[in-house]
mmCIF file of N, CA and C in Angstrom:
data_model
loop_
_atom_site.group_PDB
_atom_site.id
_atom_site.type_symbol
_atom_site.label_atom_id
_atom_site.label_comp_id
_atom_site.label_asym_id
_atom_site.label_seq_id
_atom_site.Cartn_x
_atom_site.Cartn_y
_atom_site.Cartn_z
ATOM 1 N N UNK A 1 13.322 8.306 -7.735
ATOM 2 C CA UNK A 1 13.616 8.972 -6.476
ATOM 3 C C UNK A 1 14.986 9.633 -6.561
ATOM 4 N N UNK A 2 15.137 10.882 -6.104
ATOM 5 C CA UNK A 2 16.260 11.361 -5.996
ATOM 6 C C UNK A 2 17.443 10.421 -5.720
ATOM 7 N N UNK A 3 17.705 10.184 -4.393
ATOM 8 C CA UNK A 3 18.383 9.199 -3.762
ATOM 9 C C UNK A 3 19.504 8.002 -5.199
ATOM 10 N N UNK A 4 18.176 7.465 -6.086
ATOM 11 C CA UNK A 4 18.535 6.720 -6.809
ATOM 12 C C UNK A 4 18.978 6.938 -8.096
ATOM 13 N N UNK A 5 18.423 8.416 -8.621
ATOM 14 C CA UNK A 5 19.344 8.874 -9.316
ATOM 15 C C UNK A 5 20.521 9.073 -8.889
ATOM 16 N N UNK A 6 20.862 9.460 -7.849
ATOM 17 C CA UNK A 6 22.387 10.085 -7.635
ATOM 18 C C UNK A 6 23.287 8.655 -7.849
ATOM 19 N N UNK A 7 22.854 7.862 -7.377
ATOM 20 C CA UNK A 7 23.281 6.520 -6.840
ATOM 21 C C UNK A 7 23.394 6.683 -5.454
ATOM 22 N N UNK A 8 23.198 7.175 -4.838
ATOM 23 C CA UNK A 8 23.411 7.110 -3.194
ATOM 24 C C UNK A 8 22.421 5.787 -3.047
ATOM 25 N N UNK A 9 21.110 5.736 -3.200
ATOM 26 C CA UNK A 9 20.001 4.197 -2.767
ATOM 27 C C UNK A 9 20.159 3.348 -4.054
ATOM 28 N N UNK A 10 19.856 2.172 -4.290
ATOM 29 C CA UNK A 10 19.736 1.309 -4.851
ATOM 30 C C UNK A 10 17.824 1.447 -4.564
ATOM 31 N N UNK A 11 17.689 0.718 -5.915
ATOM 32 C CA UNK A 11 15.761 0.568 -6.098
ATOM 33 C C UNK A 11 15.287 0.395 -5.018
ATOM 34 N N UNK A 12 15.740 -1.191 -4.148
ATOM 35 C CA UNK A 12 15.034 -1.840 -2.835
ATOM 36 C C UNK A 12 15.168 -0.734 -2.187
ATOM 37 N N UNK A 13 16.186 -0.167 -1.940
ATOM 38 C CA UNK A 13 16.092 0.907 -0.864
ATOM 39 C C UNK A 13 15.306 1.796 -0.369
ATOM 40 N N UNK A 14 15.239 2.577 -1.823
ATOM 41 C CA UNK A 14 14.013 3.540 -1.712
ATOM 42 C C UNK A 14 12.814 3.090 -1.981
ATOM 43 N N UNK A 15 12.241 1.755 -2.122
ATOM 44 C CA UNK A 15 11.146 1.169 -1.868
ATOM 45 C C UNK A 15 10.938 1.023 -0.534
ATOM 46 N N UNK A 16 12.127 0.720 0.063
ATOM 47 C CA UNK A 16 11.720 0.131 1.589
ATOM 48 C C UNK A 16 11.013 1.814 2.012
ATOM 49 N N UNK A 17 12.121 2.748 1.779
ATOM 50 C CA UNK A 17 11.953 4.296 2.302
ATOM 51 C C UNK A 17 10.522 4.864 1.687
ATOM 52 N N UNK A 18 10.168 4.243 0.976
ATOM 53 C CA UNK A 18 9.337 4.950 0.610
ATOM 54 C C UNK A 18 7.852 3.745 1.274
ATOM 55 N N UNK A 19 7.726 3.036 1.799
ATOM 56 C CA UNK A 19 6.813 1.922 2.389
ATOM 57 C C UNK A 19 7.087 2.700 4.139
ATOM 58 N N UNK A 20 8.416 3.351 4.184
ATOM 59 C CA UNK A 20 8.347 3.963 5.764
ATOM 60 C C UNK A 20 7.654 5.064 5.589
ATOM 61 N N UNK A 21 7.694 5.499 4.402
ATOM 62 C CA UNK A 21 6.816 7.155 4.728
ATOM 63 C C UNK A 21 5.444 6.709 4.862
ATOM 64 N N UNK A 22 4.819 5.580 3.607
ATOM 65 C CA UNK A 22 3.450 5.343 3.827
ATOM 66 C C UNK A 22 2.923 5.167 5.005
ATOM 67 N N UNK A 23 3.884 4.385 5.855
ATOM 68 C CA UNK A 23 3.275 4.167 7.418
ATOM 69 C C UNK A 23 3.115 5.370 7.808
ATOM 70 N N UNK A 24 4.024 6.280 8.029
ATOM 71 C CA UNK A 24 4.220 7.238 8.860
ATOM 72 C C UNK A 24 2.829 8.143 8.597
ATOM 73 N N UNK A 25 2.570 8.333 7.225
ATOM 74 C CA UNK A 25 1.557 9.334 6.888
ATOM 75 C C UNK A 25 -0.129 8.693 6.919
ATOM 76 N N UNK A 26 0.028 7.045 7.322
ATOM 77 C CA UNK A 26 -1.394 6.789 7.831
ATOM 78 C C UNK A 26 -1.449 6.335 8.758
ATOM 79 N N UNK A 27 -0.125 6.969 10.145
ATOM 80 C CA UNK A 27 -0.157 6.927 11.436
ATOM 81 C C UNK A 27 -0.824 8.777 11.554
ATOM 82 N N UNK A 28 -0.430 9.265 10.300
ATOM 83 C CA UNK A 28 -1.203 10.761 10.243
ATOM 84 C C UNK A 28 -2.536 10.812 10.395
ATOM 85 N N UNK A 29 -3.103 10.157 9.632
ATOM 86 C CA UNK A 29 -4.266 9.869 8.839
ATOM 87 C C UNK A 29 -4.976 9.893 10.424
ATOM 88 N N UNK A 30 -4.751 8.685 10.554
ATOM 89 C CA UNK A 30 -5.506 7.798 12.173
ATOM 90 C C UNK A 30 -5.801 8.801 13.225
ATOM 91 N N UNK A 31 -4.334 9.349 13.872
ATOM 92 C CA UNK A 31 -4.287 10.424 14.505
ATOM 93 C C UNK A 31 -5.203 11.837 14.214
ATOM 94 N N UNK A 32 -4.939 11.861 12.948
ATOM 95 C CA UNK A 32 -6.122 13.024 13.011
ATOM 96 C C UNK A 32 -7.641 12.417 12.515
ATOM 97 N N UNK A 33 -7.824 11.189 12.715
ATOM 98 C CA UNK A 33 -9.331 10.837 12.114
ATOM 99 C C UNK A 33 -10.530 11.379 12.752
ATOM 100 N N UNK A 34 -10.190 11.261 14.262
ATOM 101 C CA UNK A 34 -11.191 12.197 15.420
ATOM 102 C C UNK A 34 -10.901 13.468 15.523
ATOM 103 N N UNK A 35 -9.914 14.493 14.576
ATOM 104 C CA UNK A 35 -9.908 15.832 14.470
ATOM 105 C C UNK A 35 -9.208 16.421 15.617
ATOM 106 N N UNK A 36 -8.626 15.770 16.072
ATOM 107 C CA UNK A 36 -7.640 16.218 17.258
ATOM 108 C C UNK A 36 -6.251 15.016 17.148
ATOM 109 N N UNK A 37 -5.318 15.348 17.619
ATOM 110 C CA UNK A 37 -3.972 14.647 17.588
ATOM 111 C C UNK A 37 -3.315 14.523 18.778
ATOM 112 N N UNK A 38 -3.214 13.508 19.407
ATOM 113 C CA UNK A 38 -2.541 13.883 21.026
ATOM 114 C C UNK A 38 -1.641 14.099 21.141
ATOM 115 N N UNK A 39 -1.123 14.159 22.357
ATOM 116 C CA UNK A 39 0.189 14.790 22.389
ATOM 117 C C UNK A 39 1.062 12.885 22.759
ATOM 118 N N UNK A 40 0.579 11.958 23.156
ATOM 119 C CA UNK A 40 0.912 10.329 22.631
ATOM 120 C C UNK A 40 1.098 10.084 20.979
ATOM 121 N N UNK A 41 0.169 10.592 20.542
ATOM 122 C CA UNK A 41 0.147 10.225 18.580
ATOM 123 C C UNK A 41 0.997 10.786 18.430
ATOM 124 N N UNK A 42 1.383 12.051 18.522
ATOM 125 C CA UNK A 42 2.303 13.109 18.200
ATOM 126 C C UNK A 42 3.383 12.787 18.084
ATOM 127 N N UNK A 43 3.978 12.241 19.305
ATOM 128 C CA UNK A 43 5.014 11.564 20.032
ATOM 129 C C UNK A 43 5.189 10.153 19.132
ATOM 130 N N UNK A 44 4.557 9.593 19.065
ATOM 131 C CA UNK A 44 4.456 8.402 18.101
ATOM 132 C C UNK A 44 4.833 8.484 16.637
ATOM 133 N N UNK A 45 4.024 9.455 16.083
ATOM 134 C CA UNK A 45 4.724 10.081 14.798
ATOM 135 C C UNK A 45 5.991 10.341 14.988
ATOM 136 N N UNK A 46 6.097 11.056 15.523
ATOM 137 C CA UNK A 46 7.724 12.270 15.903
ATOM 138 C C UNK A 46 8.531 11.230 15.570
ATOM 139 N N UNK A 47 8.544 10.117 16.767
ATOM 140 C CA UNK A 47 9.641 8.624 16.677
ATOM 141 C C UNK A 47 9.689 8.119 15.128
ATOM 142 N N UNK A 48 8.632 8.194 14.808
ATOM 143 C CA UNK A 48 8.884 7.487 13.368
ATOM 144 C C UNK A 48 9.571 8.042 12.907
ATOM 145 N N UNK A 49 9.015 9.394 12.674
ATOM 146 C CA UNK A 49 9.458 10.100 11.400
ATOM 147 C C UNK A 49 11.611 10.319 11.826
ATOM 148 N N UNK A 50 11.938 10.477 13.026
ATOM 149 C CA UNK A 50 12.814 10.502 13.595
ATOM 150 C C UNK A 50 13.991 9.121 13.097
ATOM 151 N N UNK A 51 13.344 7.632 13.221
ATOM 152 C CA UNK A 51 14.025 6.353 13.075
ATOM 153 C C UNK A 51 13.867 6.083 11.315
ATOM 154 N N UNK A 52 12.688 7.297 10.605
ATOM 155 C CA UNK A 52 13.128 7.390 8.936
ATOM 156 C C UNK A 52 14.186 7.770 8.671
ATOM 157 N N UNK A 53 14.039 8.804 9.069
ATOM 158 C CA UNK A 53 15.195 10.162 8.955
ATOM 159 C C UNK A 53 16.928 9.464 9.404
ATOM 160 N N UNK A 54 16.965 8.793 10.292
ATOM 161 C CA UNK A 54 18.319 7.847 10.571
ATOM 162 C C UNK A 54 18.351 6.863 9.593
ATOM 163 N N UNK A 55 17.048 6.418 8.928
ATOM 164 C CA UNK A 55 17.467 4.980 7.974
ATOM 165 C C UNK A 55 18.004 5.519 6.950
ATOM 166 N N UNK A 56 17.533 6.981 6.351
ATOM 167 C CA UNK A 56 17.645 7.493 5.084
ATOM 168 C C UNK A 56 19.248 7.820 5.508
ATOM 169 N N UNK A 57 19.752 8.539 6.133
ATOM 170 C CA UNK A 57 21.375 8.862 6.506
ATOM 171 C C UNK A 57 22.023 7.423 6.500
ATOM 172 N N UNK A 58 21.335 6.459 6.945
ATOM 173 C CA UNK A 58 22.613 5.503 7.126
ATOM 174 C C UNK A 58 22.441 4.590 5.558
ATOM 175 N N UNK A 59 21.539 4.858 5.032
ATOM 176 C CA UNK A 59 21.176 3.770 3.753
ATOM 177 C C UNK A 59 22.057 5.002 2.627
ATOM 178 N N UNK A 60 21.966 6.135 2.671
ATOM 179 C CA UNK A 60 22.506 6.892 1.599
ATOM 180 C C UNK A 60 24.211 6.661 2.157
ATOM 181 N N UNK A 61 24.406 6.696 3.089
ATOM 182 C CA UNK A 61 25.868 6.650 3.203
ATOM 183 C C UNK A 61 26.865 5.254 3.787
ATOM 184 N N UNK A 62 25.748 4.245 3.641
ATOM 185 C CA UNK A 62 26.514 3.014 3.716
ATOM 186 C C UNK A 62 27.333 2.893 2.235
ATOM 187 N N UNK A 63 28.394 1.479 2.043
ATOM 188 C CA UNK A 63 29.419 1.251 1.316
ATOM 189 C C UNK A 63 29.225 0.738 0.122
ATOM 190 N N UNK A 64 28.007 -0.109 0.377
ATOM 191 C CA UNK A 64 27.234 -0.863 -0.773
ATOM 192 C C UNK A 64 27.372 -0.783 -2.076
ATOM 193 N N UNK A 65 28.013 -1.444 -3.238
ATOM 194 C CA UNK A 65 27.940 -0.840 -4.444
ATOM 195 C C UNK A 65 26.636 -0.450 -5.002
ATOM 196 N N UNK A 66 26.425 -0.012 -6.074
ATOM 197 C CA UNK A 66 25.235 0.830 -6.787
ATOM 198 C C UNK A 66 25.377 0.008 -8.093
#
């Protein structure tokens, strides 16, 4: 993973990050299984993908050694 080349994540890290995308993309899956997506699922995704997007900023720029 990028991230872990640079050294910004450590391995666990981008395991965890990468176990948040899986959710996120078979909260996709679900949502579109009946071929329509609501505007609740939507919203549901959005949050996720939103509280990834903050883990990845605060996990790349916490103090942690590498």
């Amino acid at each position: 993973a990028q991230g872990v080349d640079s050294g910004e994540l450590t391995a666990g890290e981008a395991a965890m990050l990468i176990s948040t995308q899986r959710d996120i993309n078979r909260a996709k899956n679900r949502a579109w299984a009946d071929g329509v997506m609501t505007r609740w699922e939507r919203r549901v995704i959005e949050d996720k993908q939103d509280r990834a997007s903050a883990q990845i900023a605060r996990l790349k720029h916490n103090s942690r050694g590498r």
